[in-house]
PDB file of C-alpha atoms in Angstrom:
ATOM      1  CA  UNK A   1     -10.393   4.717  16.326  1.00 61.00           C
ATOM      2  CA  UNK A   2     -11.060   3.605  19.889  1.00 64.00           C
ATOM      3  CA  UNK A   3     -13.055   0.597  18.687  1.00 67.00           C
ATOM      4  CA  UNK A   4     -10.213  -0.339  16.312  1.00 71.00           C
ATOM      5  CA  UNK A   5      -7.693  -0.267  19.154  1.00 73.00           C
ATOM      6  CA  UNK A   6     -10.019  -2.461  21.192  1.00 75.00           C
ATOM      7  CA  UNK A   7     -10.174  -4.945  18.309  1.00 75.00           C
ATOM      8  CA  UNK A   8      -6.372  -4.973  18.131  1.00 76.00           C
ATOM      9  CA  UNK A   9      -6.139  -5.838  21.827  1.00 76.00           C
ATOM     10  CA  UNK A  10      -8.749  -8.576  21.430  1.00 74.00           C
ATOM     11  CA  UNK A  11      -6.887 -10.060  18.448  1.00 72.00           C
ATOM     12  CA  UNK A  12      -3.655 -10.214  20.403  1.00 72.00           C
ATOM     13  CA  UNK A  13      -5.388 -11.913  23.333  1.00 73.00           C
ATOM     14  CA  UNK A  14      -7.331 -14.323  21.125  1.00 69.00           C
ATOM     15  CA  UNK A  15      -4.220 -15.497  19.311  1.00 65.00           C
ATOM     16  CA  UNK A  16      -2.111 -15.427  22.499  1.00 64.00           C
ATOM     17  CA  UNK A  17       0.563 -13.342  20.823  1.00 69.00           C
ATOM     18  CA  UNK A  18       3.219 -11.780  23.030  1.00 71.00           C
ATOM     19  CA  UNK A  19       4.846  -9.284  20.694  1.00 76.00           C
ATOM     20  CA  UNK A  20       7.018  -7.814  23.444  1.00 79.00           C
ATOM     21  CA  UNK A  21       8.649 -11.140  24.252  1.00 82.00           C
ATOM     22  CA  UNK A  22       9.103 -12.146  20.627  1.00 82.00           C
ATOM     23  CA  UNK A  23      10.592  -8.821  19.541  1.00 85.00           C
ATOM     24  CA  UNK A  24      12.884  -8.744  22.590  1.00 88.00           C
ATOM     25  CA  UNK A  25      14.229 -12.208  21.803  1.00 89.00           C
ATOM     26  CA  UNK A  26      14.750 -11.244  18.152  1.00 88.00           C
ATOM     27  CA  UNK A  27      16.549  -8.019  19.141  1.00 89.00           C
ATOM     28  CA  UNK A  28      18.812  -9.863  21.592  1.00 91.00           C
ATOM     29  CA  UNK A  29      19.649 -12.452  18.931  1.00 91.00           C
ATOM     30  CA  UNK A  30      20.608  -9.694  16.467  1.00 90.00           C
ATOM     31  CA  UNK A  31      22.628  -7.937  19.149  1.00 89.00           C
ATOM     32  CA  UNK A  32      24.584 -11.068  20.103  1.00 90.00           C
ATOM     33  CA  UNK A  33      25.172 -11.923  16.448  1.00 87.00           C
ATOM     34  CA  UNK A  34      26.505  -8.450  15.670  1.00 85.00           C
ATOM     35  CA  UNK A  35      28.691  -8.408  18.792  1.00 83.00           C
ATOM     36  CA  UNK A  36      30.088 -11.788  17.824  1.00 84.00           C
ATOM     37  CA  UNK A  37      30.951 -10.616  14.312  1.00 81.00           C
ATOM     38  CA  UNK A  38      32.394  -7.233  15.277  1.00 76.00           C
ATOM     39  CA  UNK A  39      34.373  -8.161  18.361  1.00 74.00           C
ATOM     40  CA  UNK A  40      35.775 -11.553  17.376  1.00 73.00           C
ATOM     41  CA  UNK A  41      37.507 -10.165  14.283  1.00 62.00           C
ATOM     42  CA  UNK A  42      39.529  -7.372  15.870  1.00 54.00           C
ATOM     43  CA  UNK A  43      42.703  -8.153  13.908  1.00 56.00           C
ATOM     44  CA  UNK A  44      40.780  -8.342  10.655  1.00 59.00           C
ATOM     45  CA  UNK A  45      37.583  -6.246  10.995  1.00 55.00           C
ATOM     46  CA  UNK A  46      36.610  -6.738   7.357  1.00 60.00           C
ATOM     47  CA  UNK A  47      33.205  -5.212   6.582  1.00 68.00           C
ATOM     48  CA  UNK A  48      32.722  -3.750  10.079  1.00 73.00           C
ATOM     49  CA  UNK A  49      35.801  -1.582  10.533  1.00 76.00           C
ATOM     50  CA  UNK A  50      34.008   1.715  11.186  1.00 84.00           C
ATOM     51  CA  UNK A  51      30.859   2.866  12.955  1.00 87.00           C
ATOM     52  CA  UNK A  52      29.247   3.596   9.586  1.00 87.00           C
ATOM     53  CA  UNK A  53      29.879  -0.014   8.521  1.00 85.00           C
ATOM     54  CA  UNK A  54      28.535  -1.359  11.811  1.00 87.00           C
ATOM     55  CA  UNK A  55      25.358   0.729  11.670  1.00 90.00           C
ATOM     56  CA  UNK A  56      24.815  -0.375   8.072  1.00 87.00           C
ATOM     57  CA  UNK A  57      25.077  -3.999   9.199  1.00 86.00           C
ATOM     58  CA  UNK A  58      22.628  -3.387  12.040  1.00 90.00           C
ATOM     59  CA  UNK A  59      20.060  -1.946   9.628  1.00 89.00           C
ATOM     60  CA  UNK A  60      20.420  -4.936   7.300  1.00 88.00           C
ATOM     61  CA  UNK A  61      20.024  -7.600   9.984  1.00 89.00           C
ATOM     62  CA  UNK A  62      17.195  -5.844  11.822  1.00 92.00           C
ATOM     63  CA  UNK A  63      15.166  -5.333   8.645  1.00 90.00           C
ATOM     64  CA  UNK A  64      15.731  -8.924   7.493  1.00 90.00           C
ATOM     65  CA  UNK A  65      14.808 -10.540  10.819  1.00 92.00           C
ATOM     66  CA  UNK A  66      11.675  -8.493  11.408  1.00 93.00           C
ATOM     67  CA  UNK A  67      10.546  -8.866   7.794  1.00 92.00           C
ATOM     68  CA  UNK A  68      10.369 -12.616   8.401  1.00 93.00           C
ATOM     69  CA  UNK A  69       8.791 -11.985  11.817  1.00 91.00           C
ATOM     70  CA  UNK A  70       6.097  -9.904  10.098  1.00 92.00           C
ATOM     71  CA  UNK A  71       5.357 -12.716   7.633  1.00 94.00           C
ATOM     72  CA  UNK A  72       4.950 -15.151  10.530  1.00 92.00           C
ATOM     73  CA  UNK A  73       2.573 -12.685  12.178  1.00 91.00           C
ATOM     74  CA  UNK A  74       0.463 -12.439   8.999  1.00 93.00           C
ATOM     75  CA  UNK A  75       0.323 -16.238   8.904  1.00 91.00           C
ATOM     76  CA  UNK A  76      -0.863 -16.374  12.494  1.00 87.00           C
ATOM     77  CA  UNK A  77      -3.429 -13.560  12.306  1.00 87.00           C
ATOM     78  CA  UNK A  78      -4.838 -13.992   8.801  1.00 87.00           C
ATOM     79  CA  UNK A  79      -3.756 -17.044   6.811  1.00 89.00           C
ATOM     80  CA  UNK A  80      -4.345 -19.551   9.613  1.00 86.00           C
ATOM     81  CA  UNK A  81      -7.849 -18.150  10.112  1.00 83.00           C
ATOM     82  CA  UNK A  82      -8.724 -18.799   6.460  1.00 83.00           C
ATOM     83  CA  UNK A  83      -6.948 -22.141   6.290  1.00 83.00           C
ATOM     84  CA  UNK A  84      -8.721 -23.516   9.379  1.00 80.00           C
ATOM     85  CA  UNK A  85     -12.045 -21.849   8.489  1.00 77.00           C
ATOM     86  CA  UNK A  86     -12.157 -20.054  11.836  1.00 77.00           C
ATOM     87  CA  UNK A  87     -12.563 -16.807   9.903  1.00 76.00           C
ATOM     88  CA  UNK A  88     -16.213 -17.827   9.287  1.00 71.00           C
ATOM     89  CA  UNK A  89     -16.905 -17.727  13.004  1.00 73.00           C
ATOM     90  CA  UNK A  90     -15.077 -14.423  13.358  1.00 71.00           C
ATOM     91  CA  UNK A  91     -17.167 -12.836  10.607  1.00 70.00           C
ATOM     92  CA  UNK A  92     -20.368 -13.872  12.408  1.00 74.00           C
ATOM     93  CA  UNK A  93     -19.687 -11.227  15.059  1.00 72.00           C
ATOM     94  CA  UNK A  94     -21.728  -8.007  14.767  1.00 73.00           C
ATOM     95  CA  UNK A  95     -18.629  -6.118  13.656  1.00 76.00           C
ATOM     96  CA  UNK A  96     -17.865  -5.021  10.081  1.00 79.00           C
ATOM     97  CA  UNK A  97     -15.494  -7.422   8.335  1.00 79.00           C
ATOM     98  CA  UNK A  98     -13.411  -4.516   7.089  1.00 82.00           C
ATOM     99  CA  UNK A  99     -12.767  -3.359  10.619  1.00 83.00           C
ATOM    100  CA  UNK A 100     -11.778  -6.857  11.750  1.00 83.00           C
ATOM    101  CA  UNK A 101      -9.301  -7.276   8.904  1.00 85.00           C
ATOM    102  CA  UNK A 102      -8.003  -3.734   9.326  1.00 86.00           C
ATOM    103  CA  UNK A 103      -7.240  -4.509  12.975  1.00 86.00           C
ATOM    104  CA  UNK A 104      -5.245  -7.597  11.984  1.00 87.00           C
ATOM    105  CA  UNK A 105      -3.214  -5.753   9.364  1.00 90.00           C
ATOM    106  CA  UNK A 106      -2.626  -2.790  11.657  1.00 90.00           C
ATOM    107  CA  UNK A 107      -1.076  -5.152  14.198  1.00 89.00           C
ATOM    108  CA  UNK A 108       1.445  -6.252  11.563  1.00 91.00           C
ATOM    109  CA  UNK A 109       2.248  -2.730  10.337  1.00 92.00           C
ATOM    110  CA  UNK A 110       2.512  -1.189  13.808  1.00 90.00           C
ATOM    111  CA  UNK A 111       4.672  -4.089  14.930  1.00 90.00           C
ATOM    112  CA  UNK A 112       7.065  -3.534  12.018  1.00 92.00           C
ATOM    113  CA  UNK A 113       7.068   0.242  12.504  1.00 93.00           C
ATOM    114  CA  UNK A 114       7.814   0.214  16.237  1.00 93.00           C
ATOM    115  CA  UNK A 115      10.108  -2.792  16.583  1.00 93.00           C
ATOM    116  CA  UNK A 116      12.372  -2.027  13.620  1.00 94.00           C
ATOM    117  CA  UNK A 117      13.051   1.480  14.914  1.00 95.00           C
ATOM    118  CA  UNK A 118      13.579   0.400  18.536  1.00 94.00           C
ATOM    119  CA  UNK A 119      15.721  -2.609  17.578  1.00 94.00           C
ATOM    120  CA  UNK A 120      17.979  -0.448  15.403  1.00 94.00           C
ATOM    121  CA  UNK A 121      18.469   2.032  18.241  1.00 94.00           C
ATOM    122  CA  UNK A 122      19.031  -0.572  20.965  1.00 93.00           C
ATOM    123  CA  UNK A 123      21.373  -2.817  18.961  1.00 92.00           C
ATOM    124  CA  UNK A 124      23.375   0.178  17.730  1.00 92.00           C
ATOM    125  CA  UNK A 125      23.644   1.581  21.264  1.00 92.00           C
ATOM    126  CA  UNK A 126      24.729  -1.801  22.661  1.00 91.00           C
ATOM    127  CA  UNK A 127      27.553  -2.102  20.135  1.00 89.00           C
ATOM    128  CA  UNK A 128      28.711   1.468  20.774  1.00 89.00           C
ATOM    129  CA  UNK A 129      28.669   0.883  24.540  1.00 89.00           C
ATOM    130  CA  UNK A 130      30.502  -2.431  24.301  1.00 86.00           C
ATOM    131  CA  UNK A 131      33.132  -0.906  22.043  1.00 83.00           C
ATOM    132  CA  UNK A 132      33.625   2.060  24.404  1.00 79.00           C
ATOM    133  CA  UNK A 133      33.784   0.211  27.726  1.00 80.00           C
ATOM    134  CA  UNK A 134      35.277  -3.182  26.834  1.00 77.00           C
ATOM    135  CA  UNK A 135      37.039  -3.730  23.493  1.00 74.00           C
ATOM    136  CA  UNK A 136      37.872  -0.896  21.130  1.00 75.00           C
ATOM    137  CA  UNK A 137      37.467  -2.805  17.901  1.00 75.00           C
ATOM    138  CA  UNK A 138      35.742  -0.135  15.824  1.00 81.00           C
ATOM    139  CA  UNK A 139      37.906   2.601  14.354  1.00 78.00           C
ATOM    140  CA  UNK A 140      36.911   6.176  13.690  1.00 77.00           C
ATOM    141  CA  UNK A 141      35.026   8.739  15.722  1.00 83.00           C
ATOM    142  CA  UNK A 142      31.376   8.441  16.656  1.00 86.00           C
ATOM    143  CA  UNK A 143      30.065  11.857  15.618  1.00 88.00           C
ATOM    144  CA  UNK A 144      26.712  13.491  16.259  1.00 91.00           C
ATOM    145  CA  UNK A 145      26.162  13.559  12.508  1.00 92.00           C
ATOM    146  CA  UNK A 146      26.694   9.812  12.258  1.00 91.00           C
ATOM    147  CA  UNK A 147      24.266   9.163  15.120  1.00 91.00           C
ATOM    148  CA  UNK A 148      21.711  11.411  13.434  1.00 93.00           C
ATOM    149  CA  UNK A 149      22.064   9.534  10.169  1.00 91.00           C
ATOM    150  CA  UNK A 150      21.623   6.239  12.022  1.00 91.00           C
ATOM    151  CA  UNK A 151      18.401   7.443  13.673  1.00 94.00           C
ATOM    152  CA  UNK A 152      17.019   8.875  10.431  1.00 93.00           C
ATOM    153  CA  UNK A 153      17.671   5.637   8.579  1.00 92.00           C
ATOM    154  CA  UNK A 154      16.186   3.622  11.452  1.00 93.00           C
ATOM    155  CA  UNK A 155      13.016   5.720  11.220  1.00 94.00           C
ATOM    156  CA  UNK A 156      12.807   5.510   7.418  1.00 92.00           C
ATOM    157  CA  UNK A 157      13.421   1.743   7.451  1.00 91.00           C
ATOM    158  CA  UNK A 158      10.624   1.374   9.993  1.00 93.00           C
ATOM    159  CA  UNK A 159       8.162   3.391   7.887  1.00 94.00           C
ATOM    160  CA  UNK A 160       8.976   1.581   4.640  1.00 92.00           C
ATOM    161  CA  UNK A 161       8.904  -1.824   6.309  1.00 92.00           C
ATOM    162  CA  UNK A 162       5.444  -1.156   7.778  1.00 92.00           C
ATOM    163  CA  UNK A 163       4.205  -1.312   4.184  1.00 93.00           C
ATOM    164  CA  UNK A 164       6.662  -3.824   2.742  1.00 93.00           C
ATOM    165  CA  UNK A 165       5.821  -6.282   5.524  1.00 92.00           C
ATOM    166  CA  UNK A 166       2.281  -6.622   4.122  1.00 93.00           C
ATOM    167  CA  UNK A 167       3.406  -7.949   0.716  1.00 93.00           C
ATOM    168  CA  UNK A 168       3.486 -11.636   1.860  1.00 93.00           C
ATOM    169  CA  UNK A 169      -0.265 -11.324   2.493  1.00 91.00           C
ATOM    170  CA  UNK A 170      -0.949 -11.379  -1.261  1.00 90.00           C
ATOM    171  CA  UNK A 171       0.973 -14.591  -1.911  1.00 91.00           C
ATOM    172  CA  UNK A 172      -0.289 -16.308   1.242  1.00 89.00           C
ATOM    173  CA  UNK A 173      -3.939 -15.534   0.469  1.00 86.00           C
ATOM    174  CA  UNK A 174      -3.767 -16.965  -3.052  1.00 85.00           C
ATOM    175  CA  UNK A 175      -3.546 -20.537  -1.745  1.00 81.00           C
ATOM    176  CA  UNK A 176      -4.284 -19.888   1.940  1.00 85.00           C
ATOM    177  CA  UNK A 177      -0.769 -21.198   2.611  1.00 89.00           C
ATOM    178  CA  UNK A 178       1.297 -20.458   5.720  1.00 91.00           C
ATOM    179  CA  UNK A 179       4.581 -21.761   4.188  1.00 92.00           C
ATOM    180  CA  UNK A 180       4.089 -19.558   1.111  1.00 93.00           C
ATOM    181  CA  UNK A 181       3.547 -16.509   3.312  1.00 93.00           C
ATOM    182  CA  UNK A 182       6.690 -17.125   5.362  1.00 93.00           C
ATOM    183  CA  UNK A 183       8.831 -18.041   2.338  1.00 94.00           C
ATOM    184  CA  UNK A 184       7.742 -14.802   0.657  1.00 94.00           C
ATOM    185  CA  UNK A 185       8.858 -12.875   3.746  1.00 93.00           C
ATOM    186  CA  UNK A 186      12.218 -14.644   3.677  1.00 93.00           C
ATOM    187  CA  UNK A 187      12.686 -13.915  -0.034  1.00 92.00           C
ATOM    188  CA  UNK A 188      11.848 -10.226   0.392  1.00 91.00           C
ATOM    189  CA  UNK A 189      14.222  -9.984   3.366  1.00 89.00           C
ATOM    190  CA  UNK A 190      16.971 -11.680   1.370  1.00 86.00           C
ATOM    191  CA  UNK A 191      16.411  -9.467  -1.657  1.00 85.00           C
ATOM    192  CA  UNK A 192      16.529  -6.227   0.328  1.00 83.00           C
ATOM    193  CA  UNK A 193      19.622  -7.366   2.227  1.00 80.00           C
ATOM    194  CA  UNK A 194      21.615  -8.639  -0.752  1.00 75.00           C
ATOM    195  CA  UNK A 195      24.663  -6.873  -2.136  1.00 67.00           C
ATOM    196  CA  UNK A 196      25.165  -6.525  -5.878  1.00 55.00           C
ATOM    197  CA  UNK A 197      28.748  -5.309  -5.852  1.00 51.00           C
ATOM    198  CA  UNK A 198      28.571  -1.915  -4.163  1.00 57.00           C
ATOM    199  CA  UNK A 199      24.809  -1.709  -4.837  1.00 60.00           C
ATOM    200  CA  UNK A 200      22.356  -2.771  -2.132  1.00 68.00           C
ATOM    201  CA  UNK A 201      18.714  -2.853  -3.105  1.00 67.00           C
ATOM    202  CA  UNK A 202      17.487  -2.168   0.437  1.00 63.00           C
ATOM    203  CA  UNK A 203      19.427   1.122   0.556  1.00 66.00           C
ATOM    204  CA  UNK A 204      17.577   2.567  -2.419  1.00 74.00           C
ATOM    205  CA  UNK A 205      14.878   4.943  -1.187  1.00 77.00           C
ATOM    206  CA  UNK A 206      12.907   4.645  -4.415  1.00 80.00           C
ATOM    207  CA  UNK A 207      12.803   0.849  -4.204  1.00 82.00           C
ATOM    208  CA  UNK A 208      11.791   0.832  -0.537  1.00 85.00           C
ATOM    209  CA  UNK A 209       9.117   3.475  -1.120  1.00 87.00           C
ATOM    210  CA  UNK A 210       7.719   1.575  -4.114  1.00 90.00           C
ATOM    211  CA  UNK A 211       7.557  -1.726  -2.224  1.00 89.00           C
ATOM    212  CA  UNK A 212       6.014   0.009   0.784  1.00 90.00           C
ATOM    213  CA  UNK A 213       3.256   1.446  -1.431  1.00 93.00           C
ATOM    214  CA  UNK A 214       2.736  -1.985  -3.009  1.00 92.00           C
ATOM    215  CA  UNK A 215       2.227  -3.446   0.475  1.00 92.00           C
ATOM    216  CA  UNK A 216      -0.339  -0.777   1.375  1.00 92.00           C
ATOM    217  CA  UNK A 217      -2.214  -1.386  -1.894  1.00 92.00           C
ATOM    218  CA  UNK A 218      -2.252  -5.134  -1.194  1.00 88.00           C
ATOM    219  CA  UNK A 219      -3.690  -4.477   2.260  1.00 87.00           C
ATOM    220  CA  UNK A 220      -6.362  -2.194   0.800  1.00 87.00           C
ATOM    221  CA  UNK A 221      -7.369  -4.672  -1.904  1.00 85.00           C
ATOM    222  CA  UNK A 222      -7.551  -7.504   0.634  1.00 81.00           C
ATOM    223  CA  UNK A 223     -10.263  -5.736   2.633  1.00 79.00           C
ATOM    224  CA  UNK A 224     -11.972  -3.618  -0.066  1.00 79.00           C
ATOM    225  CA  UNK A 225     -14.616  -6.198  -1.018  1.00 67.00           C
ATOM    226  CA  UNK A 226     -14.445  -8.417   2.024  1.00 72.00           C
ATOM    227  CA  UNK A 227     -18.000  -7.549   3.148  1.00 60.00           C
ATOM    228  CA  UNK A 228     -19.430  -9.437   0.150  1.00 59.00           C
ATOM    229  CA  UNK A 229     -16.558 -11.828  -0.510  1.00 61.00           C
ATOM    230  CA  UNK A 230     -16.964 -15.583  -0.072  1.00 57.00           C
ATOM    231  CA  UNK A 231     -14.366 -16.668   2.510  1.00 53.00           C
ATOM    232  CA  UNK A 232     -14.448 -20.331   1.525  1.00 54.00           C
TER     233      UNK A 232
END
């Protein structure tokens, strides 16, 4: 486990990836977007009239943004390596290929797990604070039960997304294509965020659990035979 964590740190340094900065910028963008929507339509609140509506919107935007972010991360850590043939050099190191690939995929899953939960909490708290101290645009009472539901959903979204975020790997690896990987992430984000009347696919636990398992299976299959696989 310690060696795997060391590989994760080396991967982040090698690719010059600053996850803290990127996730902070993404969270701030979501926060400003939500504040703009909620507090510029005070006379006609529309879909964000209550705290429940606002929290639902936060979950949708956070999951969509970081799903695309995860696809970009897969492109940077995995697809680019295959496309530019730098993966050959990486596999020459005296480290098992499985462990190297596992480190890359763990970066993506841990990123999705941590950032989606934190972003949901921070964006939700910012909207609640702004509504309390500046403009009371959201009706209804903010109850302990509602906060608990928000935190539980934030945690469940984070867990499911840690698996779902790996699905673009399958499509990107087929043609070693960065655009395909990112487009797949966008399509998945759009599908999970879309409304079909009163039905939202991303709110269905069964669907999210199924897609999360699919992502984990894809990750497993991508490294299962990598020790003997031709990387060309």
